[in-house]
Structures are given as structure tokens and as C-alpha cells.
XYZ file of C-alpha atoms in Angstrom:
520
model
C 0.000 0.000 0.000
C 1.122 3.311 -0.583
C 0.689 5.505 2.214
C 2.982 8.297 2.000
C 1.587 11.598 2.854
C 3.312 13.592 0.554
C 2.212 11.291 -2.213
C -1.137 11.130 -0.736
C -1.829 15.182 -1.245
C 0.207 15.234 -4.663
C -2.647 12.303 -5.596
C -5.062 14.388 -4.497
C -4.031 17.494 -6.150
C -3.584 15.518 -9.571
C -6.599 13.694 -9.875
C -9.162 16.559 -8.508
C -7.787 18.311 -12.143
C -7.602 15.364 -14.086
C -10.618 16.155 -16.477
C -8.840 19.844 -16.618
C -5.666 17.836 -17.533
C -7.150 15.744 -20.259
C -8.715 19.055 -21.935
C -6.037 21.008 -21.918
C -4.068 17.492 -23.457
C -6.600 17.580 -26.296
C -6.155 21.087 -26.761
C -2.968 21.350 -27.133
C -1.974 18.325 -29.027
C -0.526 19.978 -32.151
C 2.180 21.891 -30.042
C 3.450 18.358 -28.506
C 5.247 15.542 -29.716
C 3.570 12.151 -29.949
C 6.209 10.970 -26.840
C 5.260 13.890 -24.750
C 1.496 12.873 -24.774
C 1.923 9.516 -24.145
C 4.133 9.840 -21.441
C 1.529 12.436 -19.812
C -1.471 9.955 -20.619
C 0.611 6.892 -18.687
C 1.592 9.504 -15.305
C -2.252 10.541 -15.453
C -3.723 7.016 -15.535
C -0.874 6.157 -12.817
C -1.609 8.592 -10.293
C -5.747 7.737 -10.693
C -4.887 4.398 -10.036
C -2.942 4.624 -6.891
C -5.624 7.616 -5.808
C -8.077 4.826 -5.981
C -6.206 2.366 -4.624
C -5.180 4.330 -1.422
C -8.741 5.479 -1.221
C -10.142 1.577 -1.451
C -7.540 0.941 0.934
C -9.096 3.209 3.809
C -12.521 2.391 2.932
C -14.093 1.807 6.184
C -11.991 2.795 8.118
C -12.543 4.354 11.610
C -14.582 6.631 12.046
C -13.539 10.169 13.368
C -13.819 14.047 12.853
C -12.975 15.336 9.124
C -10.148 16.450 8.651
C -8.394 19.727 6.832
C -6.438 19.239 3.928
C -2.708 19.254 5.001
C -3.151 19.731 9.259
C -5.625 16.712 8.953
C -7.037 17.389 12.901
C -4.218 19.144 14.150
C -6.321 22.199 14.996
C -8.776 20.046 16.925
C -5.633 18.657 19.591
C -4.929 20.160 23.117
C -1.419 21.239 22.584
C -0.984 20.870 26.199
C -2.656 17.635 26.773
C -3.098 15.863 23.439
C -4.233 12.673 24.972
C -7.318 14.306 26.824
C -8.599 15.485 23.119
C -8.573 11.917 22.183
C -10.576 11.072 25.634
C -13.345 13.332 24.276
C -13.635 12.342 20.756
C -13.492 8.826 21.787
C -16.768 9.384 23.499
C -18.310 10.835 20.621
C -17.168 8.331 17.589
C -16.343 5.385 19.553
C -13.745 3.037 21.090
C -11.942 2.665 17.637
C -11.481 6.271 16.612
C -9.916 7.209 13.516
C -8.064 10.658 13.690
C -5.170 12.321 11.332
C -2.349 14.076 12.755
C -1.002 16.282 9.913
C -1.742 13.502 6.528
C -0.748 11.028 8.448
C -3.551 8.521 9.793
C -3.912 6.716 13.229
C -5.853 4.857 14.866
C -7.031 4.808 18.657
C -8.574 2.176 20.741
C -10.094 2.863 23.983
C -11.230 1.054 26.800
C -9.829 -2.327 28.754
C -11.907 -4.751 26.361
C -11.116 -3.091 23.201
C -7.392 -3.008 24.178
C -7.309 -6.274 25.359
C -8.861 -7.520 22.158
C -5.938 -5.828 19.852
C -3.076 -6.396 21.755
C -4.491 -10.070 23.139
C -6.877 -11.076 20.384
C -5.046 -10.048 17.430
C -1.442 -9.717 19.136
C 0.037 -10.653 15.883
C -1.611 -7.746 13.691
C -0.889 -4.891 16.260
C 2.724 -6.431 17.016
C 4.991 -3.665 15.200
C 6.109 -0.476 16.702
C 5.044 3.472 15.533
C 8.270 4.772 15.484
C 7.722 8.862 15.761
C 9.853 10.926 13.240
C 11.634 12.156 16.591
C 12.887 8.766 17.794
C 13.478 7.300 14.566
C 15.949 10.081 13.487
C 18.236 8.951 16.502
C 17.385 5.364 16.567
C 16.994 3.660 13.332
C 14.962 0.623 14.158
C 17.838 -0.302 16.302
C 17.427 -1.209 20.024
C 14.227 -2.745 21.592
C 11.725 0.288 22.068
C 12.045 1.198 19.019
C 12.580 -1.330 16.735
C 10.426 -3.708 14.198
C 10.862 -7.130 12.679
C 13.062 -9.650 13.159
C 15.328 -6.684 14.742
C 12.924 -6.609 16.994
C 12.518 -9.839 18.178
C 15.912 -10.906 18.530
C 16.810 -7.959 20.780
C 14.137 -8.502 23.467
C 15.125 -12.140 23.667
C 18.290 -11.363 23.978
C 16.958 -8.315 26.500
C 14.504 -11.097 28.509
C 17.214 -13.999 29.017
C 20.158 -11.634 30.132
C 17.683 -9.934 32.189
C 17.098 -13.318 33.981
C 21.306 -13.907 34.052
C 21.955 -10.629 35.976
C 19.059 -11.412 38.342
C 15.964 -10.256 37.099
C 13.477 -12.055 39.227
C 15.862 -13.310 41.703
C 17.341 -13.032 45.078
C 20.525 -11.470 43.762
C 18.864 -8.454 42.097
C 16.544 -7.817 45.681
C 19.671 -7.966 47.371
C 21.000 -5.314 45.366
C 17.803 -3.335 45.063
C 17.318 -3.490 49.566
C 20.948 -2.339 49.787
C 20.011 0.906 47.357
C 16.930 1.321 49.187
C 19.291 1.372 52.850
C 21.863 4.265 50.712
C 18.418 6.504 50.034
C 16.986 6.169 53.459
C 20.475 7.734 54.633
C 20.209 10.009 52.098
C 16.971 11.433 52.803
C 18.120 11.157 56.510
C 20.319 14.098 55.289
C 18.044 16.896 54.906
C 17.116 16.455 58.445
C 13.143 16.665 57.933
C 13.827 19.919 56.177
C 12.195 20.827 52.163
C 13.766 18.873 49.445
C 13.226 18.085 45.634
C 13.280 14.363 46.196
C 13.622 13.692 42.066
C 17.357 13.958 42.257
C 17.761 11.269 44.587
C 14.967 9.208 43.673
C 16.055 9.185 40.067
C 19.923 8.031 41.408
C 19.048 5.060 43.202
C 16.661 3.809 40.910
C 19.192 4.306 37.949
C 21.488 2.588 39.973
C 19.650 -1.045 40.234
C 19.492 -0.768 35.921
C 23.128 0.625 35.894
C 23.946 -2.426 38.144
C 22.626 -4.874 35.042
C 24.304 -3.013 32.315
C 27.581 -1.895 33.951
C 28.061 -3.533 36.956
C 28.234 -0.859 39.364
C 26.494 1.951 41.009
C 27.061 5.652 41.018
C 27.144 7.643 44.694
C 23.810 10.237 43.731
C 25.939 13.241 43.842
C 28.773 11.785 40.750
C 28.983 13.895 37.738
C 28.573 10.681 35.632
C 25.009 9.661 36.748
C 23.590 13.411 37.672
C 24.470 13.996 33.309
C 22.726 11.067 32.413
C 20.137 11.932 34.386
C 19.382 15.246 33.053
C 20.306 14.007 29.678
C 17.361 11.601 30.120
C 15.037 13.832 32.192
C 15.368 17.338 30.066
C 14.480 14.810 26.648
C 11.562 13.290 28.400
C 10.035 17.078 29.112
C 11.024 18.301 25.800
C 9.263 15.712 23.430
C 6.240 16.523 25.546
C 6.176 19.962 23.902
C 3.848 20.823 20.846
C 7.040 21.636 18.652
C 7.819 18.089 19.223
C 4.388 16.872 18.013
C 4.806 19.208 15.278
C 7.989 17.554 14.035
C 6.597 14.663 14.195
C 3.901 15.769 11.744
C 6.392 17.215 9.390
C 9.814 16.199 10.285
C 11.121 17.046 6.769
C 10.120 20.568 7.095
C 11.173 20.874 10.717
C 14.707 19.280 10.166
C 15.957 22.485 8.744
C 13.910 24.945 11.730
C 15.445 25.699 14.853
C 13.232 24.809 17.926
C 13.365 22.105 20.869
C 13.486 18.968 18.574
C 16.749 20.214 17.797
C 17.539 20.151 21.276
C 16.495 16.365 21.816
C 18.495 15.693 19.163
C 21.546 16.965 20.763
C 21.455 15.153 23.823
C 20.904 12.138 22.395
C 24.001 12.235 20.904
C 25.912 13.136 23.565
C 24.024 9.776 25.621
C 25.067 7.758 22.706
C 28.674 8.876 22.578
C 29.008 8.264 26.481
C 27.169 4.438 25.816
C 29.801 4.054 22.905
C 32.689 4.931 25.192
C 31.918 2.722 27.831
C 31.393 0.145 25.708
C 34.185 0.414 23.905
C 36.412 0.188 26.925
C 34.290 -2.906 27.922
C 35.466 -4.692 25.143
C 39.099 -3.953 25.660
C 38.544 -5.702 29.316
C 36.091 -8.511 27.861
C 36.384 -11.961 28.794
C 34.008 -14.163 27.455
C 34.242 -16.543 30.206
C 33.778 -14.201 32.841
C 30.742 -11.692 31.704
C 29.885 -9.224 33.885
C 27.126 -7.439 32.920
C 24.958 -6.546 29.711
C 27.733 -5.098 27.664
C 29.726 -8.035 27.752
C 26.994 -10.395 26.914
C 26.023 -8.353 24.189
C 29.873 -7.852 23.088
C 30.414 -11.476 23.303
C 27.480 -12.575 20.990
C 29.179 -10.214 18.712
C 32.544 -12.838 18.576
C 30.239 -15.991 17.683
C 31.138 -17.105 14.174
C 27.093 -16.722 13.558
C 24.890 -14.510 10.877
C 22.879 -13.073 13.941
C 26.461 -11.459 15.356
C 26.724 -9.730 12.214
C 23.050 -8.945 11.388
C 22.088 -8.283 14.762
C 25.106 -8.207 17.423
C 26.156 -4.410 15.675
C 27.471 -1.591 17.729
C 24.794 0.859 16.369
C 22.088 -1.840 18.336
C 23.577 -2.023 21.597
C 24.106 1.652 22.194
C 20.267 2.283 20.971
C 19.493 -0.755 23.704
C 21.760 0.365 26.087
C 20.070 4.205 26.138
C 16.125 2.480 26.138
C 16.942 0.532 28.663
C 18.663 3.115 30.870
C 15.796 5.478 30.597
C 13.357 2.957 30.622
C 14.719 1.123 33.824
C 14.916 4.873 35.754
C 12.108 7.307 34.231
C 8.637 4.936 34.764
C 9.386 3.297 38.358
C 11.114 6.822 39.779
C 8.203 8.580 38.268
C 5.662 6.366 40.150
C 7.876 6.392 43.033
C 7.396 10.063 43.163
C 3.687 10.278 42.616
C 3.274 7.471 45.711
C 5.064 10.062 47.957
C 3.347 12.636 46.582
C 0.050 11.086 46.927
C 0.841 10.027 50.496
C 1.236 13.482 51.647
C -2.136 14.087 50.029
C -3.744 11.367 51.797
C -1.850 11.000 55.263
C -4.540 8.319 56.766
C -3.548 6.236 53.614
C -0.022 6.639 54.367
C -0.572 5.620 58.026
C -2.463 2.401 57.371
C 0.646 1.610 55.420
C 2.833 2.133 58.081
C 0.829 0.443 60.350
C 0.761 -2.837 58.282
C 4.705 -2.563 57.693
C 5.224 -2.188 61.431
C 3.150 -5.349 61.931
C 4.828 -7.287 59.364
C 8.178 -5.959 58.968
C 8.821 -4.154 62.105
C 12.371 -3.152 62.003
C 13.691 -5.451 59.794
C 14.473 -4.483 55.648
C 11.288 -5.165 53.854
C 11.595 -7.482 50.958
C 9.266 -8.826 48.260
C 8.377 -11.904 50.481
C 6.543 -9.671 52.518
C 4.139 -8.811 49.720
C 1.741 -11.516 50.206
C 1.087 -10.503 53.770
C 0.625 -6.704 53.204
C -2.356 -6.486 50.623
C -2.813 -3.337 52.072
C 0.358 -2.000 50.945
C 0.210 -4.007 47.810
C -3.156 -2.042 46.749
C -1.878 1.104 48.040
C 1.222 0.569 45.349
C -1.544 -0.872 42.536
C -3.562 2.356 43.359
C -0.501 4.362 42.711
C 0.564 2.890 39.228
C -3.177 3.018 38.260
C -3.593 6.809 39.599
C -0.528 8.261 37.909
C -1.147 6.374 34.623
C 2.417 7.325 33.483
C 2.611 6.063 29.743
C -1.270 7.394 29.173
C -0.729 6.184 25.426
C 1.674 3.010 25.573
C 4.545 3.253 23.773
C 2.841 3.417 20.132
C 2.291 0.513 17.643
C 1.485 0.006 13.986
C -0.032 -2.791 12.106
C 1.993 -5.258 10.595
C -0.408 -6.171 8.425
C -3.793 -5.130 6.857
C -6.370 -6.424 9.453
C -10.506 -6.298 9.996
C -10.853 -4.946 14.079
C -14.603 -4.782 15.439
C -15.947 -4.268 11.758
C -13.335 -1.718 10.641
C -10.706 -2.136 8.153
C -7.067 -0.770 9.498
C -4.596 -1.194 6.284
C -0.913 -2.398 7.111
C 1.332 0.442 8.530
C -1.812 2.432 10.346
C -0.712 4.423 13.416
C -2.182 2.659 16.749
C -2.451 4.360 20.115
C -3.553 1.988 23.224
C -4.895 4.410 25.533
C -4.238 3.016 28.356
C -5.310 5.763 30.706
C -9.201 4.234 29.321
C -8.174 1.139 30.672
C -7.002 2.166 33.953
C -9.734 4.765 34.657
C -12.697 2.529 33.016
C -15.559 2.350 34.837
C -16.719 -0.579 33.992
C -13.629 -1.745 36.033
C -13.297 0.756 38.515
C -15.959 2.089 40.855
C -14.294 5.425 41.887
C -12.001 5.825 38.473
C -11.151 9.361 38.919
C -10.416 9.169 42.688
C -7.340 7.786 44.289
C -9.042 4.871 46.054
C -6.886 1.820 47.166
C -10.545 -0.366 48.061
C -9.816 -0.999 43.614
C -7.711 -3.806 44.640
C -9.605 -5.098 48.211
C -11.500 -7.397 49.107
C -14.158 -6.796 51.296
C -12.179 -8.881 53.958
C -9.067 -6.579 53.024
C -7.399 -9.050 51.367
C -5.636 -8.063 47.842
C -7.503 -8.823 44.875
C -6.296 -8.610 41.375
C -8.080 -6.540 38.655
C -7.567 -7.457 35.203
C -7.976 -3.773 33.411
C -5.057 -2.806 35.280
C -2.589 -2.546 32.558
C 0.242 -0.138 33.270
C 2.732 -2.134 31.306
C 0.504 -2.508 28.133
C -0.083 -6.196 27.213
C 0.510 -8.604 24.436
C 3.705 -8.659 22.243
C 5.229 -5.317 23.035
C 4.186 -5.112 27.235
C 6.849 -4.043 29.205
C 10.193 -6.188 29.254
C 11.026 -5.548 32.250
C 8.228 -5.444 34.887
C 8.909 -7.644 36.985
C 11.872 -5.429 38.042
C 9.830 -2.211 38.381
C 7.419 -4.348 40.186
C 9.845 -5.447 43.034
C 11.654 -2.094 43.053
C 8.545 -0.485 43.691
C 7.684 -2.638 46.831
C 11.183 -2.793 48.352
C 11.864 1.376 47.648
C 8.360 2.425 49.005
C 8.149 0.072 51.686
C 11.904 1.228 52.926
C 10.678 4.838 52.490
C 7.283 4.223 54.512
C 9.040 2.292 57.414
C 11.558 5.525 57.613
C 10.022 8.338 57.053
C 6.433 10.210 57.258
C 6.174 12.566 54.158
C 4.503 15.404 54.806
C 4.315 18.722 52.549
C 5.346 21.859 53.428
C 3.730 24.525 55.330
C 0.368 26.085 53.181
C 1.668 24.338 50.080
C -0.613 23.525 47.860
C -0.882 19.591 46.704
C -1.268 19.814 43.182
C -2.011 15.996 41.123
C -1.854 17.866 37.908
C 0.779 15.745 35.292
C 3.572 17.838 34.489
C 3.780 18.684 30.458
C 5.622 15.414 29.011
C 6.584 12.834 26.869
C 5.317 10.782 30.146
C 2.646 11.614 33.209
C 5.034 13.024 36.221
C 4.069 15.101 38.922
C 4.879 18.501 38.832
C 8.045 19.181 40.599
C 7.167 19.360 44.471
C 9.394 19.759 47.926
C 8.656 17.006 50.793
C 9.764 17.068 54.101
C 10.932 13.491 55.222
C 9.886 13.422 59.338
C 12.274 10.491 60.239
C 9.986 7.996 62.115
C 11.313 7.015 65.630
């Protein structure tokens, strides 16, 4: 199918005129050559036909507002929040809403059971990846986030099973994430119950348990090394949240030669890419295949096997592009969700005191660790509550069909644009009785026990869900249990608790101080 915008308008453009065209053609026939005519006939009958095979191929499709020529809807979007513009015309056309950003077309489904039947149902069709202008520049279908294809599917199993070496899942990796969790209680212990931004911190211990897997060491919070990668991370997160950045991604070849923030993101992804190459570099001077230490040097060593993959696949270009996704993977989501529990804990201090009551009568004074989940389900739905309340990737991390396929009676041609809302998911109400409310009874029994729901769906589902949850999960538990048992957050005096998202490529709370009241 051809799809291209640019083609798509010059179609347009042509074929409105084509009657015009032939007139003029008959017109004028005695002042061209025999060639000349011909060769304008053929281009004429060539551009109707793919007009009316690109229209044919988005018969049916779904249904949404009309778009203007060029902008396509682009007038209609919240610059600020473009995802709650696709709430509203969801409720108007549907759970499969068709929408055009610019000329290009997407598609978005909303709602756990429409979700659930893409990504579950037909996990096959809505497998590929929508790779925005703005990532693609920097990361070529190389990596795991970003990446299609076989590409694809080698790197996350490769990703999964080293994962699993380095102690995803196991008691070495919760030994490593209780330890960071002891170095940011003494941390916090530092401001002596006095206001601080706890991002910083936050961000450095979390970073560190990822850094652990890929380098094989951790970085005190106040090195040079980890606070530039942070901010390198961080200040690219905020900026493709910006309408400049939507913009390019509408028309990156006209924004490529504009000044503006994209420019910007651009930048610093080099300069994370050049530090990844580095390290790695001086990895492989040190390698030893039968002593592999980390990521790097599994990665490096699949690169020495006499194989196609280690030539097709192994490349340097893919492991710094998988190296940087799953650095700011590993630390953005689970500090981000860190942050809003805190925050939503001062907001709700007889929440954050049934907490503490349940880790003093399970824990007491001893580190909390993930075995201690199954007998806090208060604590555990507190921490659900939290991941479902701050809904930090509102719109997944984007797909595309791999194929042409038939969804719920509409047709969605190969290569269409698909956004899983999951913030429709996690706030539907056919799932949730208080949806817009932080309410922890989502995941209770009437007993108190925990009970699972099955809409919640922070790390997506299907083919592309999250690689590495079941790391975030048992960071989350060990960090906010540690912090709990410590400290009582409270906010600071008259300040204003605001649960408003900060403007970003990802839902974080705007920035806030706490004041950490050490707990005797």
C-alpha cells in the first residue's frame, strides 16, 4: 500500500484536475510531440490508479472528525494535553477512533476490552512499533523500544534472558535493590526533615539497580557521571512533551531544517550515545568471554560468535540504541511512580498511616523485601492504586499494524498508526468504581485481602508489554516500603498539593518539595 503523505496530497491534487488535464491534453496536441502525450497519458492514468487504490484501501476505516487538507485534525488537539482530546472524541465516535495528525492517519482504541482484544486477540496484527519521526531520526529501528521485525525480536530475547542472568526475578537483584533502598533512606536522613526536591535522589538510586545490570556498578547520587545522564534523560523526556515536538513529528522534513526544541532532543541524544559508545568500547578492551559481567559483555560477546545473527544483529549501532532504552526505561517509569506514591501520600496522610501500620506489623524493624508482599495487601493495593492513579505512559509506547487487518468491523490497512490508551483502561468504569479518585478499596477485598483486577494494565499487554516489569514491580515494593518504614512525608507549610501531570513525553508530577519526618 502506498501511504505516504506527501504522495497522498500530490494524488489528491492531480486527480481533482484530471478532467482539466485531459482538456487542456486535447487542446494542445498539435504543439506536442507524440512521446510527450503519451508519457503524460501513462503519469495521469498512474496517479488515478494509486488515488483509488489508497482510497479503497481506507474504505471503512474508523470513524472520526474530518479532517483539513494538510493539518488533517491538528487544529482540533490540546497542545498541552493531546491525549485528553482523544478522551473526548473517543466518546463521541467510539472506542476505535480514527483521527489524522497532519496527513498522516492513526488509529485509537479505547477502553480495557477493546485493548485487550488488539493487543491479546489479534497480538500478531498490532505487534509492530510506531516509530515517531523524533525517535526514529536517533534510533533507526535499532534497540528494543524502538525497533520492528526480526530486529525486533531478537533484541528482546536477547533483552529477557540476560535480564534473567543478571538477576531479574531473583534473590541477587533484591539484594541489590534493599541495599540501594538502605543508601536513600540515609540520604533522605540528610536533609534532616527539612524541604527537598526528592527527584534527584529518587532518580539516582533507581538508575542505579538498571546501571547495576548493564555496567556492573552503582554511582554515589551526587557523581557527575550519573547526575548527566540523568538530566540528559530527564530534560528529553520534558522536551518531546512539547507541541514543537508533536509538530515535528507531523512534518519532520520541514522541521529538520527549523530551529526549535526537537533540535535540542536531538543533541542530547548524541551526547548519551557517545558516552554508551565509550563505555562500551572500553568494555570490550577488558572482555572476557568466560567471565561476563554485565549486559555489555553479553552483548559484546554474541558479537565474537562465528554466527549470521552477530553480524546482522550483534552491531554496535544496536547495543548503544538498547543500552540508552533501557537506561531510561529502567529509571524514568518506576522513579516517576515512586514520586507520585510520595506525593500522593502526603495528600492522603490516613492512607499513608495504614501503610505504616501494616509494615510495622509485618516488617517491624527489619528491611522489607518482596516476600513480605503476600502478607501486606494493604500495601500491595496502596502501590496498585498508585501505578493506576498516575497512569504514566497514558498512550503506551505506540504501535502500527503489521499487516492489513478487519478490528470490530473496521478495516485498518498495514502500517496504520495505533495508540492503546491506556489511561481508558485504567480509569474505566466498567472496572473501577471510583475511576477518577485515588481509592486503594480498587484492589480489596471486602475482607481486606488483595484482589487482582484485570484492566489494570500499566505495562501494556501482548507482544510489546513491558520487558522488564517484573523489576519495576519489586523495586517499587522494596523502595516504598523502605521509604514508609523511615520516614512520614509530609508537605510543606500552606503548600498547595497539586495531582496535575507535568507537560511530558510521560505523566510526572509537577516538581514538588517534601519534608521526610524520620519515624522514631
Amino acid at each position: 500500500m502506498l501511504n505516504s503523505s506527501l504522495l497522498q496530497a500530490t494524488v489528491l491534487s492531480v486527480v481533482c484536475r484530471q478532467a482539466w488535464c485531459i482538456s487542456i491534453l486535447q487542446k494542445t496536441t498539435f504543439a506536442m510531440d507524440p512521446v510527450t502525450i503519451v508519457l503524460s497519458a501513462v503519469v495521469i492514468l498512474l496517479l488515478t490508479y494509486v488515488y483509488n487504490n489508497w482510497k479503497q484501501n481506507y474504505n471503512n476505516f474508523p470513524p472520526g472528525p474530518k479532517p483539513l487538507p494538510i493539518i488533517g485534525n491538528l487544529h482540533m488537539v490540546d497542545k498541552n494535553k493531546p491525549m485528553n482530546t482523544c478522551l473526548e472524541l473517543s466518546k463521541k465516535y467510539g472506542p476505535v477512533l480514527g483521527i489524522h495528525l497532519g496527513m498522516i492517519k492513526m488509529v485509537v482504541l479505547s477502553g480495557y476490552d477493546t485493548i485487550k482484544d488488539a493487543l491479546i486477540n489479534h497480538a500478531e496484527e498490532f505487534s509492530d512499533r510506531l516509530v515517531p519521526p523524533i525517535m526514529s531520526k536517533m534510533a533507526k529501528d535499532n534497540g528494543i523500544i524502538y525497533a520492528n521485525g526480526e530486529n525486533w525480536k531478537v533484541m528482546r530475547r536477547f533483552t529477557i534472558s540476560t535480564l534473567r542472568d543478571f538477576g531479574m526475578g531473583k534473590k541477587s537483584i533484591e539484594n541489590k535493590i534493599v541495599e540501594e533502598a538502605a543508601c536513600l533512606t540515609q540520604a533522605i536522613k540528610s536533609y534532616g526533615g527539612k524541604p527537598f526536591d526528592n527527584l534527584p535522589v529518587i532518580n539516582a538510586a533507581v538508575a542505579n539497580i538498571i546501571v547495576s545490570i548493564l555496567l556492573n556498578r552503582r554511582f554515589e547520587y551526587d557523581d557527575p557521571t550519573i547526575l548527566k545522564l540523568m538530566y540528559l534523560i530527564n530534560t528529553n523526556i520534558k522536551l518531546m512533551g512539547k507541541p514543537i515536538a508533536m509538530l515535528y513529528n507531523c512534518f519532520p522534513y520541514v522541521m529538520d531544517w527549523l530551529p526549535g526544541v526537537h533540535q535540542s532532543v536531538f543533541e542530547n541524544f548524541r551526547t548519551l550515545f557517545n558516552f554508551i559508545r565509550a563505555t562500551f568500547r572500553k568494555q570490550k578492551e577488558e572482555l572476557d568471554v568466560n567471565d561476563q559481567r554485565n549486559l555489555i559483555d553479553a552483548f559484546l560477546v554474541k558479537q565474537l560468535e562465528e554466527k549470521p545473527e552477530s553480524t546482522l544483529y550483534y552491531h554496535n549501532d544496536n547495543l548503544t540504541v538498547l543500552i540508552a532504552d533501557l537506561f531510561g526505561a529502567g529509571m524514568d517509569t518506576t522513579s516517576t511512580t515512586l514520586r507520585w506514591g510520595l506525593l500522593l501520600m502526603m495528600k492522603y496522610p490516613d492512607i499513608q498511616k495504614k501503610v505504616q501500620n501494616e509494615i510495622e506489623r509485618v516488617v517491624g524493624s527489619a528491611q522489607p523485601r518482596v516476600e513480605h508482599r503476600i502478607q501486606m495487601p494493604y500495601t500491595d493495593a496502596v502501590l496498585h492504586e498508585i501505578q493506576r492513579f498516575g497512569d504514566i505512559l497514558p498512550g503506551s509506547a505506540l504501535h502500527s499494524t503489521s499487516q492489513d487487518v478487519t478490528f470490530r468491523g473496521y478495516f485498518i490497512p498495514k502500517g496504520t498508526f495505533v495508540i492503546p490508551f491506556l489511561t481508558t483502561a485504567l480509569r474505566d468504569a466498567a472496572y473501577f468504581e471510583k475511576p477518577d479518585e485515588f481509592y486503594p478499596e480498587h484492589f480489596l477485598t471486602s475482607e481486606g485481602q488483595f484482589k487482582k483486577n484485570e484492566a489494570f494494565i500499566p505495562f501494556s499487554l501482548g507482544k510489546r508489554s513491558c520487558a522488564g516489569q517484573n523489576l519495576a514491580k519489586m523495586e517499587l515494593f522494596v523502595f516504598f516500603t523502605a521509604l514508609l518504614q523511615n520516614f512520614t512525608f509530609q508537605g510543606t507549610p500552606g503548600a498547595q498539593l497539586d495531582l496535575t501531570p507535568e507537560l511530558g513525553a510521560t505523566n510526572a508530577p509537577r516538581p514538588y518539595d517534601t519534608c521526610a519526618i524520620p519515624r522514631s
